[in-house]
């Protein structure tokens, strides 16, 4: 089971100027209770689909059936999607499949497919990935809840043309689309082409969709235990759902962030694992947290300023990088370590030029122990500098633990949105950038955005050196 250690968030450890006291937690209990009530109300109204995903045993069966129906036909998977339609699967690959899955030969992969992600508009990336992929042995997984995402459709168009050139009429067998069950152009063209499809339930938002087919289907092809993911998420949900503040770790963590922001002026939230296996979860969390909480209007229509800026960090690397700023720069950050207790492996550092006192102290030590010492040393240095930090402790790296962790972070984000009194499930500001892009691409209906762009996008040569 995951544990949340918030010792160094507390005033008794880091002082009252920067730490939070029990009385402040007491003071936020009313708001926390309102957050729980709002979640229950929204869940009961059917709008919080992410809370139902852990119970979808049929989806797991359908994905497994689809996976086995493809036999040994595919050796790699190309995921085409962006944001919530790509980041979760990337984090699952890093945490639960081999860290360098794509570099392993077939035998060592033991049935798991190489997985490539097309989640950007970048001619370098798409041509380079095109160079390493064997299209004949690739399943293309097109993921877009809306079906209308420009980046995804551009990449799909390019890859579909290559696929058709390579396999001809058999291209349909190489594609599975994951999209809204009824709406959108991807659903429409998939039906026209008679493609295999899986749904993204309409009440599940993109960034909350990793436990739907969006994350589970690619994960199944990576050899990940998808039933275990849902089992862990279920355990997390049942452990936390509806529990009061002091018994509900995701709610408590959300409340700390809310208090650090609104009472202590700390506007940056750092997520820092000490293993690369969990680093892409910092990326996933960055999107989940930023898109959910960065809102300027509350649910009553009043102006507000919500959301700490999420920053990914990786130990031990960032001890030689961002840690200097964390320790001596502005005291405006809330740091959460992601601690993995049992790495399930260790490496002994061999004797190394013995006789040199600068080197002797590392000889015959364990690499895992060194990792742990570095993490504790950073925690203590932060504590001594009165910088708040907490740890989410993962006992081991397996599907169930990762599933519980995903649910923890999703609940934490939703609760934080409720504490700020905002809607954590929309992203109105992102839409504006999309509309200007549509205008620039001359999409019918978006002429006014093109006109507005031409009027507003002015720059003076005086300010370019
Ligand atoms: O969280 C979200 O809703 C977004 O980040 C989406 O996941 C992202 O914009 C991709 O959208 P879609 O799946 O509709 O292509």
XYZ file of C-alpha atoms and ligand atoms in Angstrom:
480
model
C 0.000 0.000 0.000
C 1.123 3.526 -0.802
C 2.028 5.762 2.138
C 2.107 9.548 2.366
C 4.784 10.942 4.681
C 4.101 14.633 5.297
C 6.440 15.212 8.241
C 8.435 17.940 6.551
C 5.334 19.825 5.450
C 4.616 20.452 9.143
C 5.548 23.574 11.105
C 6.988 21.540 13.944
C 9.726 20.340 11.601
C 10.337 23.308 9.295
C 9.014 26.232 11.347
C 5.770 28.183 11.231
C 6.894 30.684 8.589
C 7.029 27.990 5.902
C 5.371 24.932 7.438
C 1.700 24.200 7.978
C 0.333 23.655 11.485
C -2.364 21.293 12.729
C -4.633 24.287 13.396
C -4.445 25.291 9.729
C -5.347 21.759 8.712
C -8.218 21.957 11.175
C -9.264 25.235 9.526
C -9.438 23.670 6.073
C -11.593 20.723 7.178
C -14.847 22.448 6.170
C -13.515 23.076 2.668
C -12.276 19.476 2.482
C -15.691 18.161 3.523
C -17.291 20.314 0.807
C -14.802 18.846 -1.697
C -15.841 15.313 -0.718
C -19.506 16.219 -1.026
C -18.965 17.796 -4.444
C -17.123 14.723 -5.697
C -19.911 12.460 -4.488
C -22.534 14.670 -6.120
C -20.681 14.734 -9.450
C -19.998 10.990 -9.267
C -23.678 10.269 -8.589
C -24.683 12.454 -11.535
C -22.517 10.257 -13.771
C -19.989 12.885 -14.784
C -16.866 11.407 -13.127
C -16.192 8.448 -15.386
C -12.587 8.069 -14.189
C -13.885 6.728 -10.866
C -15.647 3.870 -12.651
C -12.706 2.770 -14.826
C -11.101 0.497 -12.198
C -14.238 -1.664 -12.236
C -14.325 -2.278 -15.995
C -13.432 -5.985 -16.069
C -15.085 -6.353 -19.485
C -12.663 -3.869 -21.001
C -9.734 -5.916 -19.691
C -11.234 -9.052 -21.262
C -11.874 -7.272 -24.573
C -8.339 -5.901 -24.731
C -6.821 -9.294 -23.929
C -9.005 -10.897 -26.586
C -7.925 -8.309 -29.134
C -4.280 -8.772 -28.143
C -4.447 -12.531 -28.611
C -6.409 -12.207 -31.876
C -3.372 -10.422 -33.350
C -1.154 -13.424 -32.479
C 2.474 -12.825 -33.354
C 1.619 -10.505 -36.230
C 2.941 -7.364 -34.562
C 6.339 -6.733 -33.123
C 5.826 -3.046 -32.473
C 3.089 -0.610 -31.642
C 2.904 3.012 -32.773
C 0.744 5.156 -30.504
C -0.576 8.267 -32.241
C -2.090 10.727 -29.761
C -1.213 13.760 -27.653
C -1.595 15.010 -24.074
C -3.907 12.747 -22.103
C -4.021 10.407 -25.092
C -0.285 9.641 -24.938
C 1.392 10.613 -21.647
C -0.153 7.870 -19.503
C 0.944 5.037 -21.786
C 4.467 6.468 -21.868
C 4.597 6.497 -18.061
C 3.276 2.915 -17.969
C 5.939 1.746 -20.411
C 8.769 3.287 -18.371
C 7.492 2.113 -14.997
C 6.194 -1.375 -15.764
C 7.905 -2.571 -18.930
C 11.666 -2.780 -19.457
C 13.165 0.708 -19.244
C 14.756 0.211 -22.673
C 12.066 -2.048 -24.109
C 12.583 -0.884 -27.683
C 16.286 -1.713 -27.629
C 15.759 -5.315 -26.499
C 15.824 -8.108 -29.064
C 12.673 -10.118 -29.623
C 13.666 -13.001 -27.374
C 14.382 -10.767 -24.417
C 11.113 -8.903 -24.952
C 9.272 -12.222 -24.479
C 6.212 -11.244 -26.492
C 6.138 -7.570 -25.515
C 6.016 -5.174 -28.458
C 8.342 -2.258 -29.017
C 6.313 0.893 -28.509
C 6.776 4.194 -30.309
C 4.919 7.389 -29.536
C 3.906 9.983 -32.099
C 2.746 12.755 -29.807
C 4.211 15.889 -31.280
C 4.269 17.907 -34.467
C 7.920 17.532 -35.272
C 9.347 16.599 -38.668
C 12.573 15.399 -37.000
C 10.749 13.031 -34.708
C 8.361 11.510 -37.225
C 11.027 10.939 -39.865
C 13.501 9.532 -37.345
C 10.935 7.184 -35.823
C 9.918 6.222 -39.333
C 13.518 5.134 -39.891
C 13.591 2.694 -36.991
C 10.094 1.208 -37.231
C 9.276 -1.885 -39.230
C 5.851 -0.846 -40.556
C 4.975 -4.365 -41.745
C 5.116 -5.584 -38.146
C 3.501 -2.532 -36.544
C 0.075 -1.989 -35.044
C -0.976 1.665 -35.224
C -3.039 2.749 -32.217
C -4.728 6.055 -32.998
C -6.003 7.694 -29.834
C -8.141 10.806 -29.730
C -11.169 11.196 -27.515
C -12.510 14.101 -29.556
C -11.208 12.807 -32.865
C -10.567 16.382 -33.895
C -7.063 16.995 -32.581
C -4.909 18.606 -35.284
C -1.582 17.148 -34.167
C -2.943 13.608 -33.942
C -4.718 13.802 -37.287
C -1.639 15.232 -39.029
C 0.537 12.398 -37.709
C -2.155 9.820 -38.497
C -2.407 11.081 -42.076
C 1.355 10.823 -42.604
C 1.644 7.371 -41.032
C -1.475 6.038 -42.750
C -0.044 6.955 -46.142
C 3.202 5.134 -45.273
C 1.273 2.152 -44.011
C -0.806 1.934 -47.199
C 2.333 2.191 -49.332
C 3.923 -0.635 -47.343
C 1.101 -3.143 -46.836
C -1.447 -2.085 -49.469
C -5.028 -3.164 -48.931
C -4.194 -4.894 -45.654
C -3.730 -1.543 -43.912
C -6.981 -1.927 -41.948
C -5.585 -4.914 -40.066
C -2.818 -2.663 -38.746
C -4.997 -0.012 -37.132
C -7.032 0.251 -33.964
C -8.738 3.499 -33.045
C -9.552 4.586 -29.495
C -12.091 7.380 -29.404
C -15.469 8.581 -28.122
C -18.053 5.767 -28.382
C -20.380 7.765 -30.647
C -19.111 11.219 -31.531
C -16.305 12.704 -33.610
C -14.679 12.279 -36.973
C -12.336 9.494 -35.833
C -15.359 7.397 -34.825
C -16.946 8.199 -38.211
C -13.958 7.321 -40.398
C -13.220 4.216 -38.307
C -16.755 2.995 -39.005
C -16.406 3.804 -42.720
C -13.120 1.883 -42.902
C -14.408 -0.903 -40.630
C -11.452 -0.513 -38.262
C -11.129 -2.161 -34.873
C -12.057 0.337 -32.173
C -12.180 0.776 -28.418
C -14.107 3.484 -26.597
C -13.003 6.381 -24.409
C -16.120 6.725 -22.249
C -17.670 10.130 -22.893
C -17.587 10.989 -19.168
C -13.817 10.414 -18.895
C -11.621 13.427 -19.593
C -8.418 12.987 -21.622
C -5.979 13.510 -18.760
C -7.991 11.188 -16.498
C -8.145 8.416 -19.111
C -4.986 6.356 -18.546
C -6.984 3.509 -16.955
C -9.331 3.293 -19.957
C -8.355 1.673 -23.283
C -6.224 4.804 -23.834
C -3.570 3.463 -21.471
C -4.577 -0.167 -21.118
C -4.496 -1.200 -24.771
C -0.929 -0.014 -25.440
C 0.062 -1.409 -22.020
C -1.295 -4.859 -22.910
C 0.938 -4.896 -26.008
C 3.911 -3.947 -23.803
C 3.286 -7.081 -21.730
C 1.952 -5.162 -18.715
C -0.544 -6.763 -16.307
C -3.542 -4.520 -17.036
C -5.884 -6.339 -14.638
C -3.343 -5.615 -11.896
C -3.410 -1.909 -12.763
C -7.177 -1.802 -12.284
C -6.977 -3.909 -9.125
C -4.538 -1.424 -7.581
C -6.621 1.559 -8.681
C -9.689 -0.061 -7.137
C -7.860 -0.646 -3.862
C -6.755 3.010 -3.840
C -10.220 4.290 -4.595
C -11.832 2.154 -1.921
C -9.187 3.172 0.582
C -9.572 6.923 0.061
C -12.978 7.660 -1.463
C -15.189 9.776 0.816
C -12.770 9.582 3.764
C -12.299 12.697 5.890
C -9.216 14.878 5.528
C -6.914 13.245 8.063
C -7.614 9.720 6.758
C -7.488 10.565 3.073
C -3.920 10.955 1.786
C -4.749 12.399 -1.688
C -7.128 14.923 -0.113
C -4.583 15.799 2.549
C -1.858 16.296 -0.046
C -4.238 18.480 -2.095
C -5.061 20.505 1.042
C -1.367 21.045 1.792
C -0.779 22.303 -1.748
C -3.803 24.581 -1.465
C -2.575 25.975 1.863
C 1.022 26.373 0.723
C -0.218 28.313 -2.304
C -2.862 30.494 -0.681
C -1.232 31.019 2.755
C 2.504 30.751 2.140
C 2.869 32.021 -1.420
C 4.393 28.804 -2.732
C 3.344 28.562 -6.338
C 5.509 25.726 -7.636
C 4.903 22.019 -7.112
C 7.843 19.706 -7.781
C 7.412 15.950 -8.237
C 10.746 14.201 -7.782
C 11.147 10.428 -8.106
C 14.512 8.846 -7.430
C 14.342 6.395 -10.311
C 13.977 6.933 -14.027
C 11.293 4.236 -13.978
C 8.942 6.807 -12.407
C 10.187 9.947 -14.124
C 7.586 9.914 -16.897
C 4.913 9.947 -14.215
C 6.215 13.450 -13.398
C 5.423 14.358 -17.013
C 2.000 12.741 -16.818
C 1.283 14.510 -13.518
C 2.491 17.828 -14.960
C -0.279 17.695 -17.569
C -2.889 16.334 -15.169
C -2.216 19.027 -12.588
C -1.556 21.981 -14.914
C -4.481 21.528 -17.277
C -6.853 20.734 -14.424
C -5.944 23.520 -12.023
C -4.731 26.451 -14.128
C -8.013 28.361 -14.146
C -8.816 32.061 -13.817
C -12.541 31.730 -13.027
C -14.190 29.735 -10.270
C -17.366 27.685 -10.602
C -19.431 30.699 -9.541
C -18.015 32.764 -12.416
C -15.829 34.950 -10.176
C -12.182 35.692 -11.070
C -9.637 33.553 -9.256
C -5.989 32.508 -9.448
C -5.612 28.771 -9.071
C -2.896 26.197 -9.440
C 0.742 25.718 -8.517
C 3.080 25.284 -11.495
C 4.155 21.626 -11.726
C 7.840 20.950 -12.265
C 9.298 17.501 -12.928
C 12.619 16.628 -11.301
C 14.637 13.416 -11.128
C 16.893 12.261 -8.328
C 19.806 11.984 -8.156
C 20.369 13.967 -11.360
C 18.634 17.112 -10.095
C 20.794 17.178 -6.979
C 23.409 18.456 -9.414
C 20.992 20.810 -11.099
C 17.754 22.176 -9.668
C 18.543 21.341 -6.010
C 20.707 24.453 -5.622
C 17.683 26.578 -6.523
C 15.389 24.514 -4.330
C 17.718 25.003 -1.349
C 18.888 28.593 -1.703
C 16.622 30.161 -4.312
C 13.158 31.555 -3.537
C 11.313 29.492 -0.932
C 8.293 29.174 -3.236
C 8.205 25.429 -3.905
C 6.380 22.434 -2.514
C 8.400 19.301 -3.173
C 6.968 15.798 -3.292
C 9.412 12.925 -3.499
C 8.271 9.709 -5.118
C 10.036 7.096 -3.046
C 10.333 3.542 -4.252
C 11.079 1.257 -1.298
C 11.904 -2.033 -2.928
C 13.753 -1.728 -6.239
C 13.686 -5.512 -6.596
C 17.324 -5.391 -7.601
C 20.625 -3.965 -6.508
C 24.144 -3.605 -7.839
C 27.227 -3.772 -5.673
C 29.854 -1.133 -6.399
C 33.110 -3.044 -6.921
C 36.517 -2.160 -5.523
C 37.704 0.850 -7.434
C 41.322 2.013 -7.367
C 41.687 1.037 -3.707
C 44.077 3.064 -1.651
C 42.554 6.407 -2.672
C 40.563 7.835 0.258
C 38.500 9.889 -2.232
C 37.231 6.604 -3.707
C 37.522 3.959 -1.002
C 34.292 4.946 0.763
C 32.139 3.808 -2.175
C 33.811 0.431 -2.675
C 31.582 -2.550 -1.951
C 28.598 -0.346 -1.150
C 25.181 -0.992 -2.589
C 23.930 1.260 -5.406
C 20.404 1.056 -3.968
C 21.699 2.149 -0.559
C 23.558 5.050 -2.181
C 20.331 6.076 -3.944
C 18.484 5.972 -0.600
C 21.169 7.965 1.231
C 21.091 10.642 -1.472
C 17.327 10.907 -1.220
C 17.344 11.203 2.596
C 20.230 13.670 2.444
C 18.231 15.895 0.069
C 15.170 15.658 2.315
C 17.211 16.699 5.323
C 18.949 19.553 3.498
C 15.524 20.857 2.424
C 14.188 20.507 5.957
C 17.148 22.414 7.397
C 16.545 25.195 4.863
C 12.826 25.275 5.899
C 11.709 24.099 2.437
C 8.554 21.936 2.592
C 8.791 18.409 1.289
C 6.746 15.222 1.581
C 7.031 11.721 0.157
C 4.635 9.428 -1.608
C 6.087 6.018 -0.793
C 5.570 3.165 -3.260
C 6.439 -0.166 -1.646
C 7.387 -1.790 -4.963
C 7.041 -1.323 -8.699
C 4.243 -3.603 -9.864
C 0.989 -3.044 -11.708
C -1.168 -2.868 -8.590
C 1.054 -0.282 -6.911
C 1.196 1.828 -10.070
C -2.604 1.570 -10.415
C -3.025 2.775 -6.837
C -0.568 5.604 -7.466
C -2.467 6.715 -10.600
C -5.718 6.834 -8.621
C -3.955 8.739 -5.825
C -2.760 11.459 -8.212
C -6.101 11.693 -10.050
C -7.994 12.048 -6.768
C -5.462 14.558 -5.458
C -5.871 16.683 -8.585
C -9.671 16.571 -8.523
C -9.740 17.386 -4.788
C -7.346 20.295 -5.332
C -9.688 21.668 -8.000
C -12.577 21.453 -5.553
C -10.581 23.182 -2.808
C -9.936 26.061 -5.236
C -13.630 25.976 -6.186
C -12.801 25.602 -9.867
C -13.709 23.074 -12.560
C -10.735 20.694 -12.820
C -12.151 18.872 -15.843
C -12.171 21.534 -18.568
C -9.379 23.394 -20.386
C -10.927 26.542 -21.899
C -7.654 28.415 -22.440
C -6.140 25.573 -24.464
C -9.042 25.894 -26.882
C -8.067 29.443 -27.864
C -4.637 28.396 -29.160
C -6.342 25.582 -31.087
C -8.746 28.046 -32.697
C -5.926 30.331 -33.900
C -4.197 27.271 -35.396
C -7.424 26.268 -37.173
C -7.690 29.832 -38.521
C -4.112 29.751 -39.802
C -4.810 26.421 -41.491
C -7.868 28.033 -43.177
C -10.318 25.649 -41.544
C -13.848 26.722 -42.536
C -15.659 28.395 -39.646
C -12.472 29.771 -38.071
C -11.983 32.799 -40.346
C -12.464 35.222 -37.455
C -9.534 33.644 -35.608
C -7.354 34.081 -38.675
C -8.401 37.736 -38.895
C -7.798 38.240 -35.174
C -4.385 36.594 -35.526
C -3.395 38.851 -38.407
C -4.527 41.902 -36.460
C -2.894 41.022 -33.157
C 0.274 39.110 -34.079
C 2.430 42.186 -34.677
C 6.088 42.484 -33.771
C 8.535 45.334 -34.154
C 11.926 44.779 -35.798
C 13.277 47.176 -33.113
C 12.987 44.433 -30.574
C 14.801 41.733 -32.543
C 18.579 41.630 -32.372
O -6.796 16.303 -20.923
C -7.241 16.618 -22.010
O -8.469 16.666 -22.241
C -6.321 16.957 -23.153
O -5.009 17.057 -22.769
C -6.458 15.898 -24.249
O -6.044 14.654 -23.754
C -5.619 16.263 -25.479
O -5.930 17.562 -25.906
C -5.895 15.283 -26.603
O -7.264 15.289 -26.908
P -7.906 14.171 -27.782
O -7.819 12.885 -27.051
O -9.338 14.615 -27.958
O -7.188 14.129 -29.085
